[in-house]
Amino acid sequence: EAGVAQSPRYKIIEKRQSVAFWCNPISGHATLYWYQQILGQGPKLLIQFQNNGVVDDSQLPKDRFSAERLKGVDSTLKIQPAKLEDSAVYLCASSLGSVLGELFFGEGSRLTVL
Amino acid sequence: DAKTTQPPSMDCAEGRAANLPCNHSTISGNEYVYWYRQIHSQGPQYIIHGLKNNETNEMASLIITEDRKSSTLILPHATLRDTAVYYCIARGSKLTFGGGTRVLVKP
């Protein structure tokens, strides 16, 4: 079974530029998550989708971050404009859909903002 | 979700059991204890979860105290590939990660 796919794996941009990350969850998984992991810290939930609807985006900095999950499958996370403190690994995860279901994580997209 | 407290780091010897403690003194009755681990440069990986009873699977055992205020993850025979950051999470509706325990398995 294919896992959660993310791209790009690495991205280096200058501050004030924009960047987009893509995630393809495991087939059939209704719930999709984006986490931000700053070096040395645990992952922090940015946004959770159930199918193509947002369940929780309370920790998403909405002035610069946006995410969408069109058709309830793939998702993109965009940052515009990027700040130095956005340097982190952006992890996508998916689960079948139950509240307590196991989350399967992708390998992440590492962003460096210069 | 209730806060969990874990030691920041620990070492263990290859082939020996590794016992990873976690405190979750404010856990509520409907929150499960979850363990994930994160090997360097990879995403977190699910290990095990439980509510009240002890649980065992092919990766680990989870021992939860009777008052549910703490738990221990046991890796029965640690290998070098078990070197990772281990996260204990008291899960309500969200999976909220703390700082975890950095485990180094030494030969």
CSV table of C-alpha atoms in Angstrom, one decimal:
chain,number,residue,atom,x,y,z
A,1,GLU,CA,0.0,0.0,0.0
A,2,ALA,CA,1.4,3.4,-1.0
A,3,GLY,CA,2.0,5.8,1.9
A,4,VAL,CA,1.4,9.5,2.2
A,5,ALA,CA,3.2,11.3,-0.6
A,6,GLN,CA,4.6,14.8,-0.2
A,7,SER,CA,6.5,17.2,-2.5
A,8,PRO,CA,8.8,18.9,-2.7
A,9,ARG,CA,11.1,17.3,-0.1
A,10,TYR,CA,13.2,20.3,0.2
A,11,LYS,CA,12.7,24.0,-0.6
A,12,ILE,CA,14.8,27.1,-0.1
A,13,ILE,CA,13.3,30.5,-0.6
A,14,GLU,CA,14.0,34.1,0.5
A,15,LYS,CA,11.7,35.9,2.9
A,16,ARG,CA,8.7,37.4,1.4
A,17,GLN,CA,8.6,34.9,-1.4
A,18,SER,CA,5.8,32.3,-1.6
A,19,VAL,CA,5.9,28.5,-1.5
A,20,ALA,CA,3.4,25.7,-1.9
A,21,PHE,CA,3.5,22.1,-0.6
A,22,TRP,CA,1.5,19.2,-2.0
A,23,CYS,CA,0.2,16.1,-0.3
A,24,ASN,CA,-1.4,13.0,-1.6
A,25,PRO,CA,-2.9,11.0,1.3
A,26,ILE,CA,-3.4,7.2,1.4
A,27,SER,CA,-6.2,6.1,-0.8
A,28,GLY,CA,-9.6,6.1,1.0
A,29,HIS,CA,-8.4,8.2,3.9
A,30,ALA,CA,-11.1,10.9,4.6
A,31,THR,CA,-9.1,12.9,7.1
A,32,LEU,CA,-6.0,14.9,6.2
A,33,TYR,CA,-3.7,16.9,8.5
A,34,TRP,CA,-0.9,19.4,8.0
A,35,TYR,CA,1.6,19.8,10.8
A,36,GLN,CA,4.5,22.2,11.2
A,37,GLN,CA,7.6,20.9,12.9
A,38,ILE,CA,10.3,23.4,13.9
A,39,LEU,CA,13.7,22.0,14.6
A,40,GLY,CA,13.9,20.4,18.1
A,41,GLN,CA,10.2,20.6,18.7
A,42,GLY,CA,7.3,18.2,18.3
A,43,PRO,CA,4.9,18.6,15.4
A,44,LYS,CA,2.2,21.3,15.7
A,45,LEU,CA,-1.2,20.9,14.0
A,46,LEU,CA,-1.9,23.6,11.5
A,47,ILE,CA,-5.1,22.4,9.9
A,48,GLN,CA,-7.3,19.3,9.7
A,49,PHE,CA,-9.6,18.4,6.9
A,50,GLN,CA,-12.5,15.9,6.9
A,51,ASN,CA,-13.0,15.1,3.2
A,52,ASN,CA,-12.9,18.6,1.7
A,53,GLY,CA,-14.2,20.5,4.7
A,54,VAL,CA,-12.0,22.2,7.4
A,55,VAL,CA,-12.4,20.6,10.9
A,56,ASP,CA,-9.8,22.6,12.7
A,57,ASP,CA,-7.6,25.5,11.6
A,58,SER,CA,-7.3,27.3,14.9
A,59,GLN,CA,-3.5,27.3,14.8
A,60,LEU,CA,-3.1,28.2,11.1
A,61,PRO,CA,-1.6,31.7,10.7
A,62,LYS,CA,-4.3,32.8,8.3
A,63,ASP,CA,-2.7,36.0,7.3
A,64,ARG,CA,0.0,34.1,5.4
A,65,PHE,CA,-0.9,30.4,5.4
A,66,SER,CA,-3.7,28.9,3.4
A,67,ALA,CA,-4.6,25.3,2.6
A,68,GLU,CA,-7.2,23.6,0.5
A,69,ARG,CA,-8.3,20.1,-0.3
A,70,LEU,CA,-10.2,20.1,-3.5
A,71,LYS,CA,-12.3,17.0,-4.2
A,72,GLY,CA,-11.4,15.6,-0.8
A,73,VAL,CA,-8.2,13.9,-1.9
A,74,ASP,CA,-5.0,15.9,-2.6
A,75,SER,CA,-4.1,19.0,-0.6
A,76,THR,CA,-1.9,22.0,-0.9
A,77,LEU,CA,-0.5,24.2,1.8
A,78,LYS,CA,0.7,27.7,0.7
A,79,ILE,CA,2.7,30.3,2.5
A,80,GLN,CA,2.7,33.8,1.2
A,81,PRO,CA,4.7,35.8,2.1
A,82,ALA,CA,7.2,33.6,4.0
A,83,LYS,CA,9.0,34.7,7.1
A,84,LEU,CA,12.2,33.5,8.6
A,85,GLU,CA,10.3,31.8,11.4
A,86,ASP,CA,8.4,29.6,8.9
A,87,SER,CA,11.6,27.5,8.4
A,88,ALA,CA,10.4,24.1,9.4
A,89,VAL,CA,9.4,20.7,8.2
A,90,TYR,CA,5.8,20.6,7.0
A,91,LEU,CA,4.3,17.1,7.6
A,92,CYS,CA,1.1,15.8,6.0
A,93,ALA,CA,-0.8,13.0,7.6
A,94,SER,CA,-3.9,11.1,6.8
A,95,SER,CA,-6.3,8.8,8.6
A,96,LEU,CA,-9.4,6.7,7.8
A,97,GLY,CA,-11.6,9.2,9.5
A,98,SER,CA,-12.5,8.1,13.0
A,99,VAL,CA,-11.6,10.5,15.8
A,100,LEU,CA,-9.1,8.0,17.3
A,101,GLY,CA,-7.8,6.5,14.1
A,102,GLU,CA,-4.1,6.0,13.5
A,103,LEU,CA,-2.4,8.8,11.6
A,104,PHE,CA,0.0,7.9,8.8
A,105,PHE,CA,2.6,10.6,8.2
A,106,GLY,CA,4.5,11.5,5.0
A,107,GLU,CA,8.2,12.2,5.1
A,108,GLY,CA,7.7,15.9,5.2
A,109,SER,CA,8.7,18.9,3.2
A,110,ARG,CA,11.7,20.8,4.6
A,111,LEU,CA,11.4,24.6,4.1
A,112,THR,CA,14.3,27.0,4.7
A,113,VAL,CA,13.6,30.7,4.5
A,114,LEU,CA,16.6,32.9,4.1
B,1,ASP,CA,-6.0,17.4,25.3
B,2,ALA,CA,-4.2,16.8,28.6
B,3,LYS,CA,-0.5,17.7,28.9
B,4,THR,CA,2.1,15.0,29.1
B,5,THR,CA,5.5,15.1,30.7
B,6,GLN,CA,8.4,13.0,29.4
B,7,PRO,CA,12.2,13.0,30.2
B,8,PRO,CA,14.0,14.8,27.4
B,9,SER,CA,16.4,12.1,26.7
B,10,MET,CA,17.5,8.6,27.7
B,11,ASP,CA,20.0,6.0,26.7
B,12,CYS,CA,19.6,2.3,26.6
B,13,ALA,CA,21.7,-0.7,25.6
B,14,GLU,CA,21.1,-2.8,22.5
B,15,GLY,CA,19.2,-6.0,23.3
B,16,ARG,CA,17.9,-4.8,26.6
B,17,ALA,CA,14.4,-3.6,27.4
B,18,ALA,CA,13.8,0.1,27.2
B,19,ASN,CA,11.2,1.6,29.6
B,20,LEU,CA,10.0,5.0,28.6
B,21,PRO,CA,7.9,6.8,31.3
B,22,CYS,CA,5.2,9.4,30.7
B,23,ASN,CA,3.2,11.5,33.2
B,24,HIS,CA,-0.3,12.6,32.3
B,25,SER,CA,-1.8,13.5,35.7
B,26,THR,CA,-4.6,15.6,34.2
B,27,ILE,CA,-5.8,13.0,31.7
B,28,SER,CA,-9.6,12.9,31.4
B,29,GLY,CA,-11.7,9.7,31.3
B,30,ASN,CA,-12.2,9.7,27.6
B,31,GLU,CA,-8.6,10.5,26.6
B,32,TYR,CA,-6.5,7.7,25.3
B,33,VAL,CA,-2.7,7.3,25.8
B,34,TYR,CA,-1.0,7.2,22.4
B,35,TRP,CA,2.7,6.6,21.6
B,36,TYR,CA,4.3,7.7,18.4
B,37,ARG,CA,8.0,7.7,17.4
B,38,GLN,CA,9.9,9.7,14.9
B,39,ILE,CA,13.1,8.5,13.4
B,40,HIS,CA,15.5,11.1,12.1
B,41,SER,CA,14.3,12.8,8.9
B,42,GLN,CA,11.0,10.8,8.8
B,43,GLY,CA,7.5,11.5,9.8
B,44,PRO,CA,6.1,10.2,13.1
B,45,GLN,CA,5.1,6.5,13.2
B,46,TYR,CA,2.3,5.1,15.3
B,47,ILE,CA,3.4,2.6,18.0
B,48,ILE,CA,0.5,1.7,20.3
B,49,HIS,CA,-2.4,3.2,22.2
B,50,GLY,CA,-4.6,2.3,25.2
B,51,LEU,CA,-7.3,3.6,27.5
B,52,LYS,CA,-7.1,1.7,30.8
B,53,ASN,CA,-5.8,-1.8,30.1
B,54,ASN,CA,-2.2,-2.7,29.3
B,55,GLU,CA,-1.7,-3.3,25.6
B,56,THR,CA,0.9,-5.2,23.6
B,57,ASN,CA,1.6,-5.4,19.9
B,58,GLU,CA,4.5,-6.5,17.8
B,59,MET,CA,6.4,-3.3,18.4
B,60,ALA,CA,5.9,-2.6,22.1
B,61,SER,CA,4.0,-2.9,25.3
B,62,LEU,CA,2.0,-0.1,27.1
B,63,ILE,CA,1.5,-0.2,30.8
B,64,ILE,CA,-1.0,2.3,32.2
B,65,THR,CA,-1.3,2.8,35.9
B,66,GLU,CA,-4.6,2.1,37.6
B,67,ASP,CA,-5.2,5.8,38.2
B,68,ARG,CA,-4.2,6.5,34.6
B,69,LYS,CA,-2.0,9.3,35.7
B,70,SER,CA,1.1,7.8,34.2
B,71,SER,CA,2.2,5.1,31.7
B,72,THR,CA,5.3,3.3,30.5
B,73,LEU,CA,6.2,2.3,27.0
B,74,ILE,CA,8.3,-0.8,26.9
B,75,LEU,CA,10.5,-1.8,23.9
B,76,PRO,CA,11.3,-5.4,24.9
B,77,HIS,CA,14.6,-5.8,23.0
B,78,ALA,CA,15.9,-2.5,21.9
B,79,THR,CA,17.8,-2.4,18.6
B,80,LEU,CA,19.9,0.4,17.0
B,81,ARG,CA,16.9,1.1,14.7
B,82,ASP,CA,14.8,2.0,17.7
B,83,THR,CA,16.9,5.2,18.1
B,84,ALA,CA,14.3,7.9,17.7
B,85,VAL,CA,12.2,10.6,19.5
B,86,TYR,CA,9.3,9.0,21.3
B,87,TYR,CA,6.1,11.0,21.9
B,88,CYS,CA,3.5,10.2,24.5
B,89,ILE,CA,0.2,11.9,23.8
B,90,ALA,CA,-3.1,12.0,25.8
B,91,ARG,CA,-5.5,12.1,22.9
B,92,GLY,CA,-8.9,13.6,23.0
B,93,SER,CA,-10.1,14.9,19.6
B,94,LYS,CA,-6.6,16.0,18.5
B,95,LEU,CA,-3.2,14.5,18.3
B,96,THR,CA,-1.1,17.1,20.1
B,97,PHE,CA,2.7,16.4,20.3
B,98,GLY,CA,4.9,17.6,23.1
B,99,GLY,CA,8.7,17.5,23.1
B,100,GLY,CA,9.1,13.8,23.4
B,101,THR,CA,12.0,11.7,24.7
B,102,ARG,CA,15.0,11.3,22.6
B,103,VAL,CA,16.1,7.7,22.9
B,104,LEU,CA,19.6,6.6,21.9
B,105,VAL,CA,20.2,2.9,21.7
B,106,LYS,CA,23.8,2.1,22.2
B,107,PRO,CA,25.7,-1.0,21.0
